[in-house]
Tab-separated table of C-alpha atoms and ligand atoms in Angstrom:
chain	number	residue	atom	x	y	z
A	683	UNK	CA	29.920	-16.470	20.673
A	684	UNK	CA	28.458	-15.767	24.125
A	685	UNK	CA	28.526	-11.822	22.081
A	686	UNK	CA	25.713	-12.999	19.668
A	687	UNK	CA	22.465	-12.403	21.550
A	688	UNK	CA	23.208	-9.348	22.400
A	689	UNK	CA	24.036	-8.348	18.621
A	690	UNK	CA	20.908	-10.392	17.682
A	691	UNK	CA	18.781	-8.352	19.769
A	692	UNK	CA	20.284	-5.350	18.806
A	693	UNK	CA	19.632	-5.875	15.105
A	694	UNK	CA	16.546	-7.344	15.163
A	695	UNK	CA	15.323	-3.805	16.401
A	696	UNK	CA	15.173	-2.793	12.641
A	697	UNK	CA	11.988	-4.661	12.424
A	698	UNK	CA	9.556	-2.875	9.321
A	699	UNK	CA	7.568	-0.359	11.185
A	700	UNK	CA	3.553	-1.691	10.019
A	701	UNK	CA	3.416	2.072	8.119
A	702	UNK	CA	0.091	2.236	7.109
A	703	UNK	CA	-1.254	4.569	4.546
A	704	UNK	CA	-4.840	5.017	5.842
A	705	UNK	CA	-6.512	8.545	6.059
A	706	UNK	CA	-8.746	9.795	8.552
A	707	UNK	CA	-11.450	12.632	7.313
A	708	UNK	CA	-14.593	12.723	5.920
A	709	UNK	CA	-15.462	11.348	2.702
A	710	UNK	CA	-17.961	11.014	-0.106
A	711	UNK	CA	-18.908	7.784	-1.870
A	712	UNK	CA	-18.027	7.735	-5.535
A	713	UNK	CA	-21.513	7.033	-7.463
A	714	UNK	CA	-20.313	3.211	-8.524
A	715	UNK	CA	-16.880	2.597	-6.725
A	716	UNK	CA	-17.281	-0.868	-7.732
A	717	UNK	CA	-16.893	-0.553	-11.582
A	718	UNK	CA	-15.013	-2.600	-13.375
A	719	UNK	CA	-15.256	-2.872	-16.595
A	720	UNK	CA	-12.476	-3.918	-18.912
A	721	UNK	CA	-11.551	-1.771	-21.546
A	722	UNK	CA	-9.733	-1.667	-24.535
A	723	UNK	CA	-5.624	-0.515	-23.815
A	724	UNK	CA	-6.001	2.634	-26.059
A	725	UNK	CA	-8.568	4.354	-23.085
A	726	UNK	CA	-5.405	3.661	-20.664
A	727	UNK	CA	-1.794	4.094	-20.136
A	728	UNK	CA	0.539	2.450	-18.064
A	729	UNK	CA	3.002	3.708	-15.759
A	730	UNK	CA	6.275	1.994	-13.552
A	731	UNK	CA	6.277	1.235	-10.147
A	732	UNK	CA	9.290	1.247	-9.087
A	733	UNK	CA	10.144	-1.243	-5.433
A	734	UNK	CA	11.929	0.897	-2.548
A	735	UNK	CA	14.718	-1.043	-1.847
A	736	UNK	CA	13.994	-1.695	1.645
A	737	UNK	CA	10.509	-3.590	-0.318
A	738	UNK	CA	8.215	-1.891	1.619
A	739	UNK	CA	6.460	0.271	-0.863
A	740	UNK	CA	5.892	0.912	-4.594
A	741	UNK	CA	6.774	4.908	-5.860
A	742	UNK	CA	5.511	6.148	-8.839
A	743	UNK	CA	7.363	8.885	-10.652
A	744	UNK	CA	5.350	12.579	-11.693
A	745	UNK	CA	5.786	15.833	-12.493
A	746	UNK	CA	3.854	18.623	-11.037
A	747	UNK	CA	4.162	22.333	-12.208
A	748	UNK	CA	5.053	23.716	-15.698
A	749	UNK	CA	7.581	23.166	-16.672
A	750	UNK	CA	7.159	19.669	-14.977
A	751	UNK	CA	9.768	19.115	-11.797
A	752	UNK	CA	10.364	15.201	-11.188
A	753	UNK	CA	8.905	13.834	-7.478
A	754	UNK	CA	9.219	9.880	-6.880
A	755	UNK	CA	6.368	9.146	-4.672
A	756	UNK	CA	4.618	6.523	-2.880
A	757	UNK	CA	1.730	5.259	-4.731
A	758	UNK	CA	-1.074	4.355	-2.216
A	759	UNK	CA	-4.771	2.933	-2.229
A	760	UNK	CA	-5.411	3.180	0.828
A	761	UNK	CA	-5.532	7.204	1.344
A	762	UNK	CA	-6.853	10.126	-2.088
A	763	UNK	CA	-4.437	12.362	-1.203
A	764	UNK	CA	-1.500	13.653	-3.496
A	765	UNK	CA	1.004	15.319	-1.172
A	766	UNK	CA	4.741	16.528	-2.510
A	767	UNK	CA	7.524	18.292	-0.386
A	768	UNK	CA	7.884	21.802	-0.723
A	769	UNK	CA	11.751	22.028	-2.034
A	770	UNK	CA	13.929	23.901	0.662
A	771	UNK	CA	11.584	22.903	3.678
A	772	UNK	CA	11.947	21.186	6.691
A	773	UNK	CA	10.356	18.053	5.183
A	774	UNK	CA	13.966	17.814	2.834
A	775	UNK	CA	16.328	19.741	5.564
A	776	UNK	CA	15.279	17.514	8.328
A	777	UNK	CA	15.930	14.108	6.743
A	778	UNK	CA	12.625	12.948	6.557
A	779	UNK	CA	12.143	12.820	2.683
A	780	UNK	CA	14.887	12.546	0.746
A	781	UNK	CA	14.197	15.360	-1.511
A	782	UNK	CA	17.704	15.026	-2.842
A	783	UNK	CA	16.843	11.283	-4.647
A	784	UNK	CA	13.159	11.751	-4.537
A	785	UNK	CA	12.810	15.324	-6.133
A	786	UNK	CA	10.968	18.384	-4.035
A	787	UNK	CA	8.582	21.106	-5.600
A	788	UNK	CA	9.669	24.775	-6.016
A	789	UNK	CA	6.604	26.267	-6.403
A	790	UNK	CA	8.050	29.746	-7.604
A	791	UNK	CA	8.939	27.977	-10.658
A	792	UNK	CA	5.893	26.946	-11.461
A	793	UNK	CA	3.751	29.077	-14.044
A	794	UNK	CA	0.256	27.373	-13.603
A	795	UNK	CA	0.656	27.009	-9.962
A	796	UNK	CA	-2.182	28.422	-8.180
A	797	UNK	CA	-1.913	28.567	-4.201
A	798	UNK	CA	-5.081	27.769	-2.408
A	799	UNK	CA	-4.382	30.096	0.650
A	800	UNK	CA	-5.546	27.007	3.131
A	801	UNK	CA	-3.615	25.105	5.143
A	802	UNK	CA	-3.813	21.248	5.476
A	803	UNK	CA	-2.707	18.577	7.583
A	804	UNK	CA	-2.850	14.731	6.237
A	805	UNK	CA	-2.667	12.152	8.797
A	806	UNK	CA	-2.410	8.689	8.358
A	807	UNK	CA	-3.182	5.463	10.443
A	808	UNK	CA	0.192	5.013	11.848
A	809	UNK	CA	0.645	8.131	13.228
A	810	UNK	CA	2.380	9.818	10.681
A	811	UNK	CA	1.556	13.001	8.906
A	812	UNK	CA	2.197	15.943	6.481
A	813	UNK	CA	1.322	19.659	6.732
A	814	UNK	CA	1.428	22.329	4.245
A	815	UNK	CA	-0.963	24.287	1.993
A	816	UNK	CA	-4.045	23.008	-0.510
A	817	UNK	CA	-2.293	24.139	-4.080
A	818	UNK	CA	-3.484	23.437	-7.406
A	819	UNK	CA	-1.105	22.817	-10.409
A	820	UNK	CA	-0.633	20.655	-13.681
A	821	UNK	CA	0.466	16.888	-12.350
A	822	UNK	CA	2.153	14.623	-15.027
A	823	UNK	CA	2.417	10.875	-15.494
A	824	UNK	CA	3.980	9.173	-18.132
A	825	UNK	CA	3.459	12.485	-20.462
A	826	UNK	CA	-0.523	12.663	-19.046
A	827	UNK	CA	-1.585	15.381	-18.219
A	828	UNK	CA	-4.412	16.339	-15.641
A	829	UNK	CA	-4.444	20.473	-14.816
A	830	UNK	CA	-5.756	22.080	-11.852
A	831	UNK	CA	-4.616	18.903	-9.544
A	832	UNK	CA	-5.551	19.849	-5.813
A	833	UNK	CA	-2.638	18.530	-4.201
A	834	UNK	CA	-1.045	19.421	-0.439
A	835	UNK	CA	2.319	21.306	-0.505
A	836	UNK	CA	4.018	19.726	2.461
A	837	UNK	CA	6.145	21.834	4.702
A	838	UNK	CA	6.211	20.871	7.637
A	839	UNK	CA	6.035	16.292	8.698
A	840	UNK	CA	6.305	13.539	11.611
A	841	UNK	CA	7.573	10.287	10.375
A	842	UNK	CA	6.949	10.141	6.869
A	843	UNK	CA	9.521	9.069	4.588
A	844	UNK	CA	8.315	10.460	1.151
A	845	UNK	CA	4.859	12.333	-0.839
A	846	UNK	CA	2.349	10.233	-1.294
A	847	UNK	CA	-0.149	9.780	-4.361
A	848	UNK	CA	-3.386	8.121	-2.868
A	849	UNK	CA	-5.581	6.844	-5.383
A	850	UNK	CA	-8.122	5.674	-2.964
A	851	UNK	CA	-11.805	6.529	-3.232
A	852	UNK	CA	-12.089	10.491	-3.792
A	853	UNK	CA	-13.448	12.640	-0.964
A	854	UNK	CA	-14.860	15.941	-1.278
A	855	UNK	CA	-11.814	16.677	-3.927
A	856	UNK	CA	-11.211	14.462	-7.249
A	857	UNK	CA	-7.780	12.188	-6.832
A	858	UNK	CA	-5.415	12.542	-9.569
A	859	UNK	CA	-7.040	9.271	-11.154
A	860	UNK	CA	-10.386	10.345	-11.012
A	861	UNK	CA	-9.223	13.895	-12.906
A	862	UNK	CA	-7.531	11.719	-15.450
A	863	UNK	CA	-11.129	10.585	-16.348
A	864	UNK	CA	-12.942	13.166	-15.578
A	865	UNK	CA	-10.401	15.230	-17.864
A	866	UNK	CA	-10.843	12.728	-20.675
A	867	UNK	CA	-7.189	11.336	-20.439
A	868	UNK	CA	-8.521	7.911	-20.151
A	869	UNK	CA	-12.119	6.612	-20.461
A	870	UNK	CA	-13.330	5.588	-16.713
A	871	UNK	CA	-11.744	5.502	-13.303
A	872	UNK	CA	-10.377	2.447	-13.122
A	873	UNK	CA	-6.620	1.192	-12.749
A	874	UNK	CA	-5.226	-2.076	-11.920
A	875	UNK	CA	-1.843	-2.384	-10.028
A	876	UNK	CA	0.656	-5.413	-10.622
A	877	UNK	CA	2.908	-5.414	-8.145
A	878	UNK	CA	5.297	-8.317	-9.726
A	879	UNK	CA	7.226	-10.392	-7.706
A	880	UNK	CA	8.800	-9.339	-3.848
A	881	UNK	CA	12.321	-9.626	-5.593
A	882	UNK	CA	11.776	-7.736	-9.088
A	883	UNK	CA	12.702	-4.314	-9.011
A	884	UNK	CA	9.146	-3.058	-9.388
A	885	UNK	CA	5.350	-3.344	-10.953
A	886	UNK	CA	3.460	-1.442	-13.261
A	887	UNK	CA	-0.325	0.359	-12.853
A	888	UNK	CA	-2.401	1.114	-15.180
A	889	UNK	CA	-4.673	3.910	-15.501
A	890	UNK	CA	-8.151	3.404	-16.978
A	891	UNK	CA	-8.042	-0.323	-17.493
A	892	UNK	CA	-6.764	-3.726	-16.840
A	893	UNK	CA	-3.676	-5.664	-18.625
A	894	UNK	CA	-4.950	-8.591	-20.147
A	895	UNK	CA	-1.398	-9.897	-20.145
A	896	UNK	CA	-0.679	-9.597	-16.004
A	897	UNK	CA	-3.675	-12.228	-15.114
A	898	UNK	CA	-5.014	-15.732	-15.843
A	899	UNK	CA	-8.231	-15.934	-16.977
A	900	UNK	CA	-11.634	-15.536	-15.894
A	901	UNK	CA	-11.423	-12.152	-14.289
A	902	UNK	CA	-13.156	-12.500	-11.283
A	903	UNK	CA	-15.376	-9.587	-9.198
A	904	UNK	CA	-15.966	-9.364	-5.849
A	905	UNK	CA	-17.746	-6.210	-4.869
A	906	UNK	CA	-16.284	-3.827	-2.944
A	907	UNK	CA	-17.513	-3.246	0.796
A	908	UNK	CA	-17.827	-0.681	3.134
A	909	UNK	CA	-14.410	-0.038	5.182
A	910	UNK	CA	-13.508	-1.844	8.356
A	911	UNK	CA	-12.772	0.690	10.417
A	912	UNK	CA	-15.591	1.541	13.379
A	913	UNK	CA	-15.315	5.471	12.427
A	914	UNK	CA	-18.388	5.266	10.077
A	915	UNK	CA	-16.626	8.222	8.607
A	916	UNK	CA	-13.989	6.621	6.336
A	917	UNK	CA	-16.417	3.784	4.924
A	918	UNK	CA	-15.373	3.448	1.385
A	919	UNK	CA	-11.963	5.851	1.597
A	920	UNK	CA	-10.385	2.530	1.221
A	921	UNK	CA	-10.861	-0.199	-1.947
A	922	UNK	CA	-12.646	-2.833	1.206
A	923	UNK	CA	-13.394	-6.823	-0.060
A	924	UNK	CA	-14.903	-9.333	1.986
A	925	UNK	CA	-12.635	-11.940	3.072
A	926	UNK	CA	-14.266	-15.385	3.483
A	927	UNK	CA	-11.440	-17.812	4.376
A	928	UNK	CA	-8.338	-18.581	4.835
A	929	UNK	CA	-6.641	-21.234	4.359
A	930	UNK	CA	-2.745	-22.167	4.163
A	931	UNK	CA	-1.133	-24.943	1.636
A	932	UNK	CA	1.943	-27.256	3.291
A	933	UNK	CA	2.996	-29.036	0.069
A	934	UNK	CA	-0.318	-30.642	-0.743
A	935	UNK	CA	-2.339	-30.498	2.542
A	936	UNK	CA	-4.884	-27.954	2.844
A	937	UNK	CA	-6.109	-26.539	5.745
A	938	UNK	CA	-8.999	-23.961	6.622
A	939	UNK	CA	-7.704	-21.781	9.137
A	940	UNK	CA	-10.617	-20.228	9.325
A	941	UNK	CA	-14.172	-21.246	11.291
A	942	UNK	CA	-17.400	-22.008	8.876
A	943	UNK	CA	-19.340	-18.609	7.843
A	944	UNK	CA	-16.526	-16.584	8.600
A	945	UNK	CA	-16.411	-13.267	7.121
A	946	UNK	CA	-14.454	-10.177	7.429
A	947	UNK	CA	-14.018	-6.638	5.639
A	948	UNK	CA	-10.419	-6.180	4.432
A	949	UNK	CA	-8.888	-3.611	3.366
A	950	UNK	CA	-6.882	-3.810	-0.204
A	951	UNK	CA	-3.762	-0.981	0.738
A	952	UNK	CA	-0.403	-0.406	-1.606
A	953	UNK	CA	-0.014	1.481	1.322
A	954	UNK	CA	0.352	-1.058	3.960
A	955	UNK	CA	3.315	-2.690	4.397
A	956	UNK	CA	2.545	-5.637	5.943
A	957	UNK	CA	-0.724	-8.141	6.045
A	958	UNK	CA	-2.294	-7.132	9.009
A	959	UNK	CA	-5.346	-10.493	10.221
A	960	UNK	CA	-6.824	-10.117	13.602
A	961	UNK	CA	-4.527	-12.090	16.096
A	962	UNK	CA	-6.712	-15.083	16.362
A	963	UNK	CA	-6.543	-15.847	12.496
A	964	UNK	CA	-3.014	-14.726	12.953
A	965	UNK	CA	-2.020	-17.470	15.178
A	966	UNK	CA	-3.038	-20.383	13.302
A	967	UNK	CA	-1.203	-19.011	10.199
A	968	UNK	CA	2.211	-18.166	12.613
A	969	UNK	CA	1.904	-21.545	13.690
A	970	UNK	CA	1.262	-23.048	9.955
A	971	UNK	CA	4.039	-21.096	8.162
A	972	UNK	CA	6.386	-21.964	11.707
A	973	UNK	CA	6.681	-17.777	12.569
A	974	UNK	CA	6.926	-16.386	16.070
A	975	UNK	CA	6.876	-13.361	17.400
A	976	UNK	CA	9.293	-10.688	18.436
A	977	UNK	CA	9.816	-9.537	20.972
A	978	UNK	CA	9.202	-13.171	21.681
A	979	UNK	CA	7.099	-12.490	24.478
A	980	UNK	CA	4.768	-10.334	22.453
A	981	UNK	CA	1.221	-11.899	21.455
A	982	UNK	CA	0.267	-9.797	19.074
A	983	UNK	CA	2.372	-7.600	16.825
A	984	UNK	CA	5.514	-7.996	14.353
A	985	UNK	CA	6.142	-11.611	13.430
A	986	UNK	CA	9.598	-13.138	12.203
A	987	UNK	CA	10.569	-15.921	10.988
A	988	UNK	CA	13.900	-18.109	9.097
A	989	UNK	CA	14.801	-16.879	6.176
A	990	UNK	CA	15.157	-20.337	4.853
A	991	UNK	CA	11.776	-21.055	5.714
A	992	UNK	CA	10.966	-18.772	2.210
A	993	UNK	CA	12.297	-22.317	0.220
A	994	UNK	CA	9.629	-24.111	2.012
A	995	UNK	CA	6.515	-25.558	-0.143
A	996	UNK	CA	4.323	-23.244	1.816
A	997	UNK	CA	1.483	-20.446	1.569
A	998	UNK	CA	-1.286	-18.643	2.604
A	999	UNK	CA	-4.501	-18.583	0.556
A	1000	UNK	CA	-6.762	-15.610	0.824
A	1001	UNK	CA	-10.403	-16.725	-0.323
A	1002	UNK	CA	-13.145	-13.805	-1.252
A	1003	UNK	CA	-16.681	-13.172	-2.013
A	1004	UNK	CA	-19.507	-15.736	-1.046
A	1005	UNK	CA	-18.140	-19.105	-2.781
A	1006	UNK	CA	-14.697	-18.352	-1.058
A	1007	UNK	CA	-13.714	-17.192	-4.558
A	1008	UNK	CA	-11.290	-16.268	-6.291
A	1009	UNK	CA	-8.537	-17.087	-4.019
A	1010	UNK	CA	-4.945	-15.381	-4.176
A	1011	UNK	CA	-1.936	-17.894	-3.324
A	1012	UNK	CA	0.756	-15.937	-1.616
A	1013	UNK	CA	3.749	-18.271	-1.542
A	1014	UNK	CA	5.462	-17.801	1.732
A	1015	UNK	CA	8.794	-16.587	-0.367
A	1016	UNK	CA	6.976	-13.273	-0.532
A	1017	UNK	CA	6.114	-13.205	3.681
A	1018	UNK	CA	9.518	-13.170	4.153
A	1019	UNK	CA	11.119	-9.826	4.256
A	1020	UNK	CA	14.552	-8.443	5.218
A	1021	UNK	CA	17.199	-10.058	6.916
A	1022	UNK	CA	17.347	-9.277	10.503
A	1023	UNK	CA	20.162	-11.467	11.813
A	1024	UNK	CA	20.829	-14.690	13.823
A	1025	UNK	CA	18.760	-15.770	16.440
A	1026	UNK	CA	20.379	-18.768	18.032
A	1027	UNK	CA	22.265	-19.483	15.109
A	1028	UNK	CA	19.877	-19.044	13.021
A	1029	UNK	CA	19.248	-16.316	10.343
A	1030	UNK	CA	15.763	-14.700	10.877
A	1031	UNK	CA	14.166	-12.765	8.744
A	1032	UNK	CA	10.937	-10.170	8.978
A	1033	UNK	CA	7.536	-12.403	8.168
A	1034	UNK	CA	5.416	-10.222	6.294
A	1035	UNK	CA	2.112	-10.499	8.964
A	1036	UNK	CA	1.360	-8.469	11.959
A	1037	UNK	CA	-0.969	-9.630	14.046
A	1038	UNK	CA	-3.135	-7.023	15.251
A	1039	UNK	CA	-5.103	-6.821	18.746
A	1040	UNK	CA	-7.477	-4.742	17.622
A	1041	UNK	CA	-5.443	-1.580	16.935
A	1042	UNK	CA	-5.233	-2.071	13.257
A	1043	UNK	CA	-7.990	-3.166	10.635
A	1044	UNK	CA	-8.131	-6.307	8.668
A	1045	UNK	CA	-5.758	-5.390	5.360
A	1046	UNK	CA	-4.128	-6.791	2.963
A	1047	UNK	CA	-0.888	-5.152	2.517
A	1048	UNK	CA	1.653	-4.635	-0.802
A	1049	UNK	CA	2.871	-7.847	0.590
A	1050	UNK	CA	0.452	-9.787	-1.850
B	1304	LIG	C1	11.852	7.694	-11.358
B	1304	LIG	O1	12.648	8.830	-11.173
B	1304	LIG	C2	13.924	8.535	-10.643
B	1304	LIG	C3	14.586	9.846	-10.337
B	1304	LIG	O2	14.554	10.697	-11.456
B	1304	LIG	C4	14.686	7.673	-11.641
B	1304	LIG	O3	15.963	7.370	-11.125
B	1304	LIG	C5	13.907	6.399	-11.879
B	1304	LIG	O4	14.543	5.630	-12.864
B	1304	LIG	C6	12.494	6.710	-12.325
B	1304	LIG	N1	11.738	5.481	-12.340
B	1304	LIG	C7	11.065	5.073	-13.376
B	1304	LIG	C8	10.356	3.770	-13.224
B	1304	LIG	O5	10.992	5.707	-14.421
């Protein structure tokens, strides 16, 4: 017995890294970003998301090249790049993608492939990033087809885990969603992502329009905002709402965790594992849903809680726009991640907010 702590500590190391899919680069403001009207299914198509098992992202399967060669990737709002590993690289030989179960691209097999002779470097918010050459090539979904995708031919990496479609607001360069429109495959740039439930095996998104069948009615709008993060630079690279309370439920007692008038930009990110709140917001809501941190003498940081605490008649309500509506009710069931061990007997699990000092922007992660 006297063993435990040590094993607990050791195993609790496994905490989620907060992987954040955030870009940093110039951008350009898509002429109405906050479109959205609904349209009729036959403008759209739908494609699977499919859950890592580890529940920390959603991939999306395409082809790129002709004939088509298969790449799972993960499907990200929060960054407009479309990124695949080069088969045979050191992205595949060096264990950071699984090229193997995720598929690779062999660009010599390619016959529309078009190399842009330019090298490019992605790097994302947590530190991570991907380095290869601008390309251009005919990208698949479902049987869609977009030609003359710009897309990054990854090479060379530091920390990421697999390519990346980011769907965010377009740059300089059209995203693969904005091509699909642009190239008539559906009728306007929209898509709506239903991420399902944490313990289904995976969501759906759908290009060009919204499924009538995934939400209660009214459809609400809240319009999107300029991005939280101080580099003026990346306003608008992320889908940004304005958050205007929060609140948690404990069976049927409400309360506002938040102060009167409060307001803050966060950002909506596939891409982002966990809910990231400033740390005084964060607090109140450890203290509601009975989290703590770990280490346990961190203040700020990854959160965990006891797995049984995901039966609990708990949950976090988000509230939006300027009459604190709509609201989304996440039940605590889906804050609480993977199993970490015991921690004095009792089994902890990951809680699905990190409370950030300042390091990380306000966002609202695939946790939702
Ligand atoms: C995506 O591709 C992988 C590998 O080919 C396959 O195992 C998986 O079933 C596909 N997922 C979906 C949702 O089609």
């Amino acid at each position: 017995m006297n063993a435990l702590p040590l094993l607990i500590a050791f195993t609790l190391q496994c905490l989620t890294t907060l992987a954040q899919r955030v870009v940093l680069a110039d951008i350009w403001k898509p002429p109405n970003p906050s479109s959205t009207a609904v349209s009729s299914r036959q403008d759209s198509f739908g494609a699977a998301l499919t859950q890592k098992p580890d529940k920390t992202m959603y991939w999306i399967n395409i082809t790129t090249g002709t004939p088509g060669q298969p790449q799972s990737l993960q499907l990200d709002t929060g960054s407009r790049s479309l990124w695949v590993a080069a088969k045979g690289s050191s992205l595949c030989s060096s264990s950071l993608v699984d090229c193997a179960d995720l598929g690779s691209f062999d660009s010599s097999k390619s016959a529309t492939f078009d190399d842009a002779d330019q090298t490019n470097t992605i790097s994302y918010g947590d530190g991570t990033s991907v380095s290869g050459e601008w390309f251009y090539d005919t990208v698949q979904i479902d049987g869609h087809t977009v030609t003359n995708q710009l897309a990054t031919l990854g090479t060379t990496g530091s920390g990421v885990k697999e390519g990346v479609l980011g769907i965010g607001f377009p740059a300089s360069y059209p995203t693969l969603n904005h091509n699909l429109a642009a190239q008539g495959v559906i009728a306007s740039n929209k898509y709506s992502i239903w991420l399902n439930d944490l313990e289904a095996p995976g969501g759906a998104i759908l290009f060009g329009g919204l499924d009538l069948s995934k939400f209660v009615a009214p459809l609400l709008r809240v319009p999107v905002v300029g991005s939280t993060n101080a580099d003026a630079s990346v306003a608008y690279n992320q889908p940004t709402v304005e958050l205007t309370r929060v609140s948690t439920l404990n069976g049927i007692t409400i309360t506002t965790q938040t102060s009167p008038g409060y307001s803050e930009n966060a950002i909506l990110d596939t891409g982002t594992t966990l809910t990231v709140l400033p740390k005084s917001l964060a607090d109140t809501i450890i203290d509601a849903m009975g989290a703590q941190y770990y280490p346990s003498a961190s203040t700020s940081g990854n959160t965990i809680i006891s797995c049984s605490q995901a039966d609990e008649d708990l949950s976090i309500n988000f509230h939006f726009g300027s009459k604190a509506e709509p609201t989304i009710n996440v039940d605590i069931s889906q804050m609480v991640l993977q199993g970490l061990g015991q921690l004095n007997g009792v089994e902890m699990c990951q809680f699905g907010l990190y409370s950030s000092d300042g390091s990380y922007p306000t966002t609202l992660g695939e946790s939702h």
